[in-house]
Coordinates of C-alpha atoms and ligand atoms in Angstrom, one line a residue:
M1 CA -4.6 14.8 -20.0
A2 CA -3.0 16.5 -17.3
R3 CA -1.0 18.9 -19.5
K4 CA -4.4 19.3 -22.3
Y5 CA -7.0 20.4 -19.5
G6 CA -4.9 21.9 -16.6
P7 CA -4.3 21.5 -13.1
V8 CA -8.0 21.4 -12.4
M9 CA -10.1 19.0 -14.5
S10 CA -13.8 18.6 -13.5
F11 CA -15.9 15.7 -14.8
R12 CA -19.3 13.7 -14.0
L13 CA -19.7 10.2 -13.8
G14 CA -23.2 9.5 -13.4
V15 CA -24.5 11.6 -10.8
R16 CA -21.2 11.8 -9.1
P17 CA -19.2 15.1 -9.4
H18 CA -15.3 15.0 -9.7
I19 CA -12.5 17.1 -9.8
I20 CA -8.6 16.0 -10.9
I21 CA -6.0 18.0 -9.3
S22 CA -2.7 17.9 -11.3
S23 CA -0.3 20.1 -10.3
P24 CA 2.0 20.8 -6.9
E25 CA 0.4 24.1 -6.1
M26 CA -3.2 22.5 -6.6
A27 CA -2.4 19.1 -4.6
R28 CA -0.7 22.1 -1.6
Q29 CA -4.3 23.9 -1.7
V30 CA -6.5 20.8 -1.5
L31 CA -3.6 18.6 1.0
K32 CA -2.8 21.6 3.1
E33 CA -5.1 25.0 2.7
H34 CA -8.3 23.3 2.6
D35 CA -7.3 19.6 4.3
V36 CA -10.2 20.1 6.6
E37 CA -12.7 20.7 4.1
F38 CA -11.6 18.1 1.7
A39 CA -10.6 15.0 4.2
S40 CA -13.6 12.8 4.1
R41 CA -14.2 10.1 1.8
P42 CA -16.6 9.3 -1.3
L43 CA -19.0 6.6 0.0
F44 CA -19.8 3.9 -2.8
S45 CA -23.0 1.3 -1.4
T46 CA -21.3 -1.6 -2.5
I47 CA -17.7 -1.9 -2.4
S48 CA -17.4 0.3 0.8
R49 CA -19.7 -2.0 2.4
L50 CA -17.4 -4.7 1.2
V51 CA -14.4 -3.3 2.3
S52 CA -15.0 -1.2 4.7
H53 CA -16.5 -4.0 7.1
N54 CA -20.1 -2.4 7.1
F55 CA -18.7 0.7 7.2
Q56 CA -16.3 0.2 10.6
D57 CA -13.0 0.9 9.1
L58 CA -10.3 4.0 8.7
I59 CA -9.5 4.1 5.1
F60 CA -13.6 4.4 4.0
A61 CA -14.4 6.3 7.1
P62 CA -16.1 9.8 6.8
H63 CA -14.1 12.5 8.2
G64 CA -15.5 12.9 11.5
E65 CA -15.4 11.5 15.2
R66 CA -14.6 7.6 14.4
W67 CA -12.2 8.3 11.9
K68 CA -10.3 10.6 14.1
M69 CA -10.1 7.8 16.8
L70 CA -8.9 5.1 15.0
R71 CA -6.3 7.5 13.5
R72 CA -5.2 8.3 16.8
V73 CA -4.9 4.9 17.6
C74 CA -2.6 4.2 14.6
G75 CA -0.4 6.7 15.2
T76 CA -0.1 6.6 19.1
E77 CA -0.4 3.3 19.5
L78 CA 0.6 0.9 16.5
F79 CA 3.0 2.8 14.4
T80 CA 5.1 4.2 16.7
A81 CA 8.7 4.3 16.1
S82 CA 9.3 1.9 19.4
K83 CA 6.3 -0.3 17.9
V84 CA 8.4 -0.2 14.4
S85 CA 11.3 -1.8 16.1
H86 CA 9.7 -4.1 18.2
F87 CA 8.8 -5.6 14.9
A88 CA 12.5 -5.6 13.8
S89 CA 12.9 -9.4 14.5
T90 CA 9.5 -10.4 12.7
R91 CA 10.9 -8.6 9.6
K92 CA 14.2 -10.4 10.2
R93 CA 12.7 -14.0 10.4
E94 CA 10.1 -12.9 7.4
L95 CA 12.9 -12.0 5.0
G96 CA 15.2 -14.8 6.1
A97 CA 12.1 -17.5 5.1
F98 CA 11.6 -15.3 1.8
G99 CA 15.2 -15.7 1.1
A100 CA 15.9 -19.4 1.1
I101 CA 12.8 -19.8 -1.3
V102 CA 14.2 -17.3 -3.6
E103 CA 17.5 -19.1 -3.0
A104 CA 16.0 -22.6 -4.3
S105 CA 14.3 -21.0 -7.2
A106 CA 17.0 -19.3 -8.4
K107 CA 18.9 -22.0 -8.3
D108 CA 20.9 -22.8 -11.7
G109 CA 20.0 -19.7 -13.6
H110 CA 16.5 -20.9 -13.5
E111 CA 13.8 -18.5 -14.3
F112 CA 11.1 -17.7 -11.7
D113 CA 7.9 -16.1 -10.7
L114 CA 9.0 -13.2 -8.4
S115 CA 5.5 -11.4 -8.3
S116 CA 3.6 -14.8 -5.9
M117 CA 6.4 -14.8 -4.1
L118 CA 6.6 -11.1 -3.2
H119 CA 2.8 -11.8 -2.4
E120 CA 3.6 -14.6 0.0
Y121 CA 6.1 -12.9 1.5
F122 CA 4.3 -9.5 2.1
T123 CA 1.1 -11.5 3.1
N124 CA 3.0 -13.9 5.8
L125 CA 5.2 -10.5 7.2
M126 CA 1.4 -8.1 7.5
T127 CA -0.3 -11.0 8.9
C128 CA 2.5 -11.7 11.6
V129 CA 2.6 -8.1 12.5
L130 CA -1.6 -8.0 13.0
F131 CA -1.8 -11.3 14.4
G132 CA 1.0 -13.7 14.4
R133 CA 0.0 -15.9 12.0
K134 CA 1.1 -17.2 8.6
F135 CA -0.8 -18.2 6.0
Y136 CA 1.6 -19.2 3.1
G137 CA 4.7 -22.1 3.5
T138 CA 3.7 -23.4 6.9
D139 CA 4.5 -26.8 8.1
T140 CA 1.1 -26.9 9.4
P141 CA -2.0 -26.9 7.1
L142 CA -4.5 -24.1 7.9
T143 CA -7.9 -24.4 9.5
P144 CA -10.9 -24.8 7.4
E145 CA -11.7 -21.1 8.9
A146 CA -8.3 -19.7 7.7
E147 CA -8.6 -21.2 4.5
A148 CA -11.9 -19.8 4.0
Y149 CA -10.5 -16.2 4.6
K150 CA -7.7 -16.5 2.5
A151 CA -10.2 -17.7 -0.2
S152 CA -12.4 -14.5 0.8
W153 CA -9.3 -12.2 0.0
A154 CA -9.6 -13.6 -3.5
I155 CA -13.0 -12.4 -4.0
Q156 CA -12.6 -9.2 -2.9
A157 CA -9.8 -8.4 -5.3
K158 CA -12.0 -9.5 -8.1
E159 CA -15.0 -7.7 -7.0
S160 CA -13.1 -4.4 -5.9
R161 CA -11.8 -4.1 -10.0
R162 CA -14.8 -3.5 -11.0
L163 CA -17.8 -0.6 -11.4
F164 CA -20.8 -0.5 -9.9
A165 CA -23.7 0.8 -12.1
G166 CA -25.5 2.0 -9.0
D167 CA -22.9 3.7 -7.3
Y168 CA -23.2 6.1 -10.4
I169 CA -26.6 6.0 -11.6
P170 CA -29.1 4.9 -8.5
A171 CA -31.6 3.8 -11.4
M172 CA -29.6 1.3 -12.1
R173 CA -28.9 -0.4 -8.7
W174 CA -30.8 -3.6 -10.0
L175 CA -27.9 -4.4 -12.2
D176 CA -25.7 -4.9 -9.1
T177 CA -28.1 -6.7 -7.5
L178 CA -28.2 -9.6 -10.4
R179 CA -25.2 -9.7 -10.7
G180 CA -25.1 -10.8 -7.5
T181 CA -22.2 -9.1 -5.4
Q182 CA -24.5 -7.9 -2.6
N183 CA -25.2 -11.9 -1.9
R184 CA -21.4 -12.8 -2.4
L185 CA -20.8 -10.5 0.0
K186 CA -23.0 -10.8 2.3
N187 CA -23.2 -14.6 2.3
E188 CA -19.3 -15.6 2.0
V189 CA -17.0 -12.8 2.2
L190 CA -18.1 -11.1 5.4
P191 CA -18.8 -14.1 7.6
A192 CA -15.3 -15.7 6.2
R193 CA -13.9 -12.5 7.3
S194 CA -15.9 -12.4 10.8
R195 CA -15.7 -16.1 11.5
F196 CA -11.7 -16.3 11.4
L197 CA -10.9 -12.9 13.1
E198 CA -13.3 -13.2 15.9
A199 CA -11.6 -16.4 16.4
V200 CA -8.2 -14.9 16.1
I201 CA -9.5 -11.9 18.7
E202 CA -10.8 -14.4 20.9
E203 CA -7.5 -16.5 21.4
H204 CA -4.8 -13.6 22.0
A205 CA -7.8 -12.4 24.7
K206 CA -7.2 -15.4 26.9
D207 CA -3.6 -15.0 27.5
F208 CA -2.2 -11.6 26.2
D209 CA 0.2 -9.8 28.5
P210 CA -0.3 -6.1 28.0
E211 CA 3.0 -4.9 29.3
N212 CA 4.6 -7.2 26.0
P213 CA 2.5 -7.4 23.2
R214 CA 3.1 -9.9 20.7
D215 CA 1.4 -8.2 17.7
F216 CA -1.3 -5.3 16.6
V217 CA -4.3 -7.5 18.3
D218 CA -2.5 -7.5 21.7
V219 CA -1.8 -3.9 21.2
M220 CA -5.8 -3.3 20.0
L221 CA -6.9 -5.4 23.2
T222 CA -5.0 -3.2 25.6
L223 CA -6.6 -0.1 24.9
G224 CA -9.3 1.4 26.9
G225 CA -11.5 4.4 27.8
E226 CA -12.4 6.4 24.4
D227 CA -10.0 4.2 22.5
K228 CA -12.0 0.8 23.0
L229 CA -12.6 -0.8 20.0
S230 CA -15.1 -3.2 19.5
N231 CA -14.5 -6.3 18.0
D232 CA -16.0 -5.3 14.6
Q233 CA -13.7 -2.4 14.7
I234 CA -10.5 -4.5 15.3
I235 CA -11.6 -6.3 12.5
A236 CA -12.4 -3.4 10.2
L237 CA -8.7 -2.4 11.4
L238 CA -6.9 -5.3 10.5
Q239 CA -9.1 -5.7 7.2
D240 CA -7.7 -2.2 6.4
L241 CA -4.1 -3.1 7.5
L242 CA -3.6 -6.0 5.3
L243 CA -5.5 -4.6 2.1
A244 CA -3.2 -1.3 2.4
G245 CA 0.0 -2.9 3.3
T246 CA 0.4 -6.1 1.3
G247 CA -0.3 -5.1 -2.5
T248 CA 1.3 -1.5 -2.0
S249 CA 4.9 -3.1 -0.7
K250 CA 4.8 -6.0 -3.4
G251 CA 3.9 -3.5 -6.0
T252 CA 6.7 -1.2 -5.2
I253 CA 9.3 -4.2 -5.1
E254 CA 8.1 -5.7 -8.1
W255 CA 8.4 -2.0 -10.1
A256 CA 12.2 -1.8 -7.9
I257 CA 13.7 -5.0 -9.0
S258 CA 11.9 -4.2 -12.7
E259 CA 13.7 -1.0 -13.2
L260 CA 17.0 -2.2 -12.0
I261 CA 16.5 -5.3 -14.7
V262 CA 16.2 -2.4 -17.5
N263 CA 18.8 0.1 -16.0
P264 CA 22.2 -2.5 -15.1
R265 CA 24.1 0.6 -14.6
V266 CA 22.2 1.7 -11.8
Q267 CA 21.8 -2.2 -10.2
E268 CA 25.5 -2.1 -10.6
K269 CA 26.1 1.0 -8.5
A270 CA 23.8 -0.3 -5.8
H271 CA 25.7 -3.7 -5.8
E272 CA 28.9 -1.4 -5.2
E273 CA 27.4 0.4 -2.3
L274 CA 26.3 -3.1 -0.6
D275 CA 29.7 -4.2 -1.2
R276 CA 31.6 -1.5 0.1
V277 CA 29.1 -0.8 3.5
V278 CA 27.9 -3.9 4.1
G279 CA 30.4 -6.5 2.5
R280 CA 29.4 -9.4 1.0
D281 CA 30.5 -12.1 3.4
R282 CA 28.4 -10.3 6.2
P283 CA 24.5 -10.4 6.6
L284 CA 22.9 -6.9 5.7
E285 CA 21.0 -5.5 8.6
E286 CA 18.3 -3.3 9.3
S287 CA 20.8 -0.8 11.0
H288 CA 22.6 -0.7 7.2
L289 CA 20.0 1.3 6.4
N290 CA 20.9 4.6 7.2
D291 CA 24.6 4.1 5.4
L292 CA 23.0 3.0 2.3
P293 CA 22.0 6.4 0.6
Y294 CA 22.1 5.2 -3.1
I295 CA 19.4 2.4 -2.0
Q296 CA 17.1 5.3 -0.5
A297 CA 17.6 7.2 -3.9
I298 CA 16.8 3.9 -5.4
V299 CA 13.3 3.5 -3.5
K300 CA 12.7 7.5 -4.2
E301 CA 12.8 7.0 -7.6
V302 CA 10.8 4.2 -7.8
F303 CA 8.3 5.7 -5.7
R304 CA 8.4 8.8 -7.8
K305 CA 8.4 7.1 -11.1
R306 CA 6.1 4.3 -10.5
P307 CA 4.0 5.6 -7.6
I308 CA 1.9 2.6 -6.6
A309 CA -1.5 4.4 -6.2
P310 CA -1.1 6.8 -9.2
L311 CA -4.7 8.7 -8.1
G312 CA -4.3 8.0 -4.3
V313 CA -7.6 7.2 -2.6
P314 CA -10.3 9.2 -3.2
H315 CA -11.0 12.5 -1.2
Y316 CA -14.6 14.5 -1.1
N317 CA -16.2 18.0 0.4
D318 CA -19.1 17.8 2.5
R319 CA -19.7 21.2 2.1
E320 CA -19.1 23.7 -1.3
V321 CA -15.2 25.1 -1.0
T322 CA -13.8 27.9 -3.3
L323 CA -10.6 26.4 -4.9
A324 CA -8.1 28.9 -6.3
G325 CA -11.0 30.7 -8.1
Y326 CA -13.2 27.7 -9.0
T327 CA -16.2 27.0 -7.0
I328 CA -16.3 22.9 -6.2
P329 CA -19.8 22.0 -5.3
A330 CA -20.5 20.1 -2.0
H331 CA -19.9 16.2 -2.1
T332 CA -17.3 15.9 -5.2
T333 CA -15.1 13.3 -5.4
V334 CA -11.5 14.4 -5.7
L335 CA -8.7 12.7 -7.1
V336 CA -4.9 14.0 -6.5
N337 CA -3.0 12.8 -10.2
I338 CA 0.1 11.6 -8.2
W339 CA 1.3 10.2 -11.3
A340 CA 1.0 13.3 -13.3
I341 CA 2.6 15.4 -10.4
H342 CA 5.7 13.0 -10.6
H343 CA 5.9 13.5 -14.3
D344 CA 5.6 16.9 -14.9
P345 CA 8.6 18.2 -17.5
S346 CA 8.1 21.9 -15.4
V347 CA 9.2 20.2 -12.5
W348 CA 11.1 17.2 -12.9
S349 CA 14.0 17.0 -15.4
D350 CA 13.9 13.9 -17.9
P351 CA 10.5 12.3 -15.8
E352 CA 10.7 9.3 -17.9
L353 CA 14.2 8.1 -17.2
F354 CA 14.8 6.4 -14.0
L355 CA 17.5 8.6 -12.3
P356 CA 17.9 7.8 -8.3
E357 CA 21.2 10.5 -8.8
R358 CA 18.3 13.1 -8.7
F359 CA 17.4 12.2 -5.1
L360 CA 21.5 12.3 -3.8
G361 CA 22.2 15.1 -1.9
S362 CA 18.7 16.5 -1.8
D363 CA 16.6 16.9 1.1
H364 CA 13.4 15.5 -1.3
S365 CA 10.9 14.0 1.6
V366 CA 8.2 11.0 0.6
L367 CA 6.8 12.3 3.5
G368 CA 4.4 14.7 2.2
N369 CA 6.0 17.9 3.0
D370 CA 7.1 18.6 -0.8
F371 CA 4.0 18.3 -3.1
D372 CA 5.9 17.5 -6.2
L373 CA 6.4 13.9 -4.5
L374 CA 3.6 12.6 -3.1
P375 CA 3.4 8.8 -3.3
F376 CA 1.9 8.6 0.6
S377 CA -0.2 11.8 -0.3
S378 CA 0.0 14.7 2.2
G379 CA -2.3 16.2 5.2
R380 CA -4.4 14.7 7.8
R381 CA -5.5 11.6 5.2
R382 CA -1.6 11.0 4.3
C383 CA -0.9 7.1 4.3
V384 CA -0.8 6.1 8.2
G385 CA 1.5 3.1 7.6
I386 CA 4.6 5.0 6.3
P387 CA 6.8 3.9 9.5
L388 CA 6.2 0.5 8.5
A389 CA 6.2 0.9 4.8
M390 CA 9.8 2.4 4.6
P391 CA 11.4 -0.3 6.2
H392 CA 9.6 -3.3 4.8
V393 CA 10.4 -1.6 1.2
T394 CA 13.9 -0.4 1.9
L395 CA 15.0 -3.5 3.9
T396 CA 13.5 -6.0 1.4
L397 CA 14.9 -4.5 -1.6
A398 CA 18.3 -3.6 0.0
Y399 CA 18.3 -7.6 1.0
L400 CA 17.2 -8.8 -2.7
L401 CA 20.0 -6.8 -4.3
H402 CA 22.4 -7.9 -1.7
R403 CA 22.2 -11.5 -2.3
W404 CA 21.7 -11.7 -5.8
S405 CA 22.0 -9.9 -9.2
W406 CA 18.6 -9.6 -11.3
R407 CA 18.1 -9.9 -14.9
S408 CA 15.3 -10.9 -17.6
P409 CA 15.3 -14.4 -19.0
L410 CA 17.2 -14.8 -22.2
G411 CA 14.7 -13.7 -25.1
K412 CA 11.7 -12.7 -22.4
P413 CA 12.3 -8.8 -22.1
I414 CA 10.6 -7.4 -18.9
E415 CA 7.2 -5.9 -19.9
M416 CA 7.4 -2.2 -18.4
A417 CA 3.4 -1.5 -19.1
E418 CA 1.8 -0.7 -15.9
L419 CA -1.9 -2.3 -14.9
A420 CA -4.2 0.1 -13.2
G421 CA -7.0 -1.4 -11.5
A422 CA -8.8 -0.9 -7.8
G423 CA -6.3 2.6 -8.0
I424 CA -3.4 0.4 -7.9
A425 CA -1.0 0.3 -10.8
G426 CA 0.8 -3.0 -10.5
V427 CA 3.0 -4.5 -13.5
A428 CA 1.1 -5.9 -16.2
S429 CA 2.4 -9.6 -16.0
P430 CA 4.0 -11.0 -13.3
R431 CA 7.7 -10.8 -12.8
I432 CA 9.4 -13.8 -14.2
V433 CA 13.0 -12.9 -13.4
C434 CA 16.2 -14.7 -13.1
A435 CA 19.0 -13.9 -10.2
S436 CA 22.1 -14.9 -9.8
H437 CA 23.8 -15.4 -6.5
R438 CA 26.5 -12.7 -5.7
Ligands
HEM1 C1 4.6 1.5 -0.6 C2 3.6 1.4 0.6 C3 2.4 2.5 0.6 C4 2.1 3.5 0.0 C5 3.3 3.8 -1.6 C6 1.1 4.1 0.3 C7 0.4 4.7 0.0 C8 -1.1 5.5 0.6 C9 -1.9 6.7 -0.4 C10 -1.6 7.4 -1.2 C11 -3.0 6.5 0.7 C12 -3.9 8.0 0.9 C13 -3.9 9.2 1.3 C14 -4.9 10.1 1.0 O1 -6.3 9.9 0.9 O2 -4.6 11.4 0.9 C15 -2.4 5.7 1.8 C16 -3.6 5.3 2.9 C17 -3.5 4.7 3.7 N1 -2.7 4.0 4.0 FE1 -0.7 3.9 2.8 N2 0.6 3.4 1.5 C18 1.9 2.5 1.9 C19 1.9 1.3 2.6 C20 1.1 1.5 3.8 C21 1.1 0.0 4.9 C22 2.4 -0.7 4.9 C23 0.1 0.7 5.7 C24 -0.3 0.1 7.0 C25 0.1 -1.3 7.2 C26 -1.1 1.5 5.0 C27 -1.8 2.3 5.4 C28 -3.0 3.1 5.2 C29 -4.3 3.7 5.5 C30 -5.0 2.9 7.1 C31 -4.6 4.4 4.8 C32 -6.1 5.4 4.7 C33 -5.5 6.6 6.2 C34 -6.8 7.8 5.9 O3 -7.8 7.4 5.9 O4 -7.1 8.2 7.1 N3 -0.5 2.0 4.3 N4 -1.7 5.1 1.7

C-alpha cells in the first residue's frame, strides 16, 4: 500500500481523519521537525479508559503537563543506568528459573511451547522489577486478589483486540454498551486491578527504605514535590509498564528464535561467537554482551525485519499542521508505518532476507536517531523503556543461544506469518520448537 499511495496517505475511519507515514524522510518530519505538534494521542472512549486506568496513565496521555511529569519520572527515576544495573540480579535470577524450565522441557528431544514459557518469564521479570512479586511458577499459591488481577489481564487483552463502533461513529455507541464492554470494565477489570495494586502499594509503604529501593513501587513512593504520584497514578503507570514491557520483549524473542531456526547459517555464526567469547563451560553474564557484536546485529535485524509495533502507537495533533505541503487538519490520528520503512527496498537491500551482517561495522542505531530504523519510534514520545528493553531482549536471546541449538520439530515447519492485533505484530501461532543442549 505504501508503494502504491506514497509516503503520506490519508483516509477516514468514521468521523476520524487518519494519515499513514511511510518513508524515513516523512517520519523525520513528523517525529523531529513537527515533534511537538504531533506529540499527542487520540482518545478512544472505551479502550482508552480501560487501559489508561481512567485516563491517569502515560502511554495514552495527551501531550501536556501530566504526560511531562510522568515521562520525567520515568527518565530521571525509573530507567536510569543505575536503576537498570540495580536490577541485574533480578534478571539473572529470573533467567536462571526460565532456563531450568526450558532445560526440563527440551529433554530427550521433546517439542515444547516456547511462547507460553516466554510469556510467563517476561511477566515474572516485569512484575519482579515493578513490585517484587511473581505470578507464575511460585511454590506459594496466589492470593484470590492476585488471581483476580491476573484474570483481569486476559479480559483486557481480549477487549483491546476489538474495534469499538462508537469510537468512530458516535451515534453507534449503543452497540458497544450492548456488547457489555463498559460493564465488564467497570465491574471486573478496574476493581480487580485497584484491589490488588492498592494492597501492593500499602504493603510497600509500610517498610520501604528510600535509600535502598527494592523495586519500582519503592522508587515511586520516594517521590515528592511536583513529582509526587497519587496511588491512582502509580497504578496506571505500573499497568502501562507491564503492558508495554512484556508482549513486546516476548514477541521479539519469538521472532528471533523463529528467524534463527529458518536461517541455520545465522544460528551457527551466533554459536561460534558465543563459544569464542564466553565458552561452553562458563555461564553467560550480562558483562559479555558488549563483546558479542554478532548477537547485537541479530537483535537489530529482528527489530528491522519484525518490528513488534508495525504502526507504532498512534500520534495526534491538537492543531492544524502543514506537513511537506499537505494540510493536516487538527485532530488527525497519525500512524508511522515502521514496517514499510523497515522493508523499503530503496533504503534496505534485500529487505525480505534476514541478514544481521548488514549491521556489522555500521553505526546504525535503534534509538531513534536514524529514521530508516525506528523499532522504538523517535522524538519526545519515543519508547521510554529502551534502557530496560535492550538488556531484556539481548540477554535473553544470548542466553537461549549459549545453552541450546534450536530447530523446528520434525515435519512441523515454523509458521512465519505475522498476526497483527492491538498494534502488536506477534507470531501467528505459538512457537512449538525443539532445543538441544550444547
Ligand atoms: C522490544 C521491546 C520494545 C519495543 C519494540 C517498544 C516499542 C515502542 C514503541 C514503537 C512505542 C511508541 C512510541 C511513539 O509513540 O512514538 C513505545 C512506547 C512506549 N514504551 Fe516501549 N517498546 C519496548 C519495550 C518497552 C519496555 C520494556 C517498556 C517499559 C517497561 C516500555 C514502555 C513504553 C512506554 C511507557 C511507552 C509510551 C511513551 C509515551 O507515550 O510517552 N516499552 N514503545
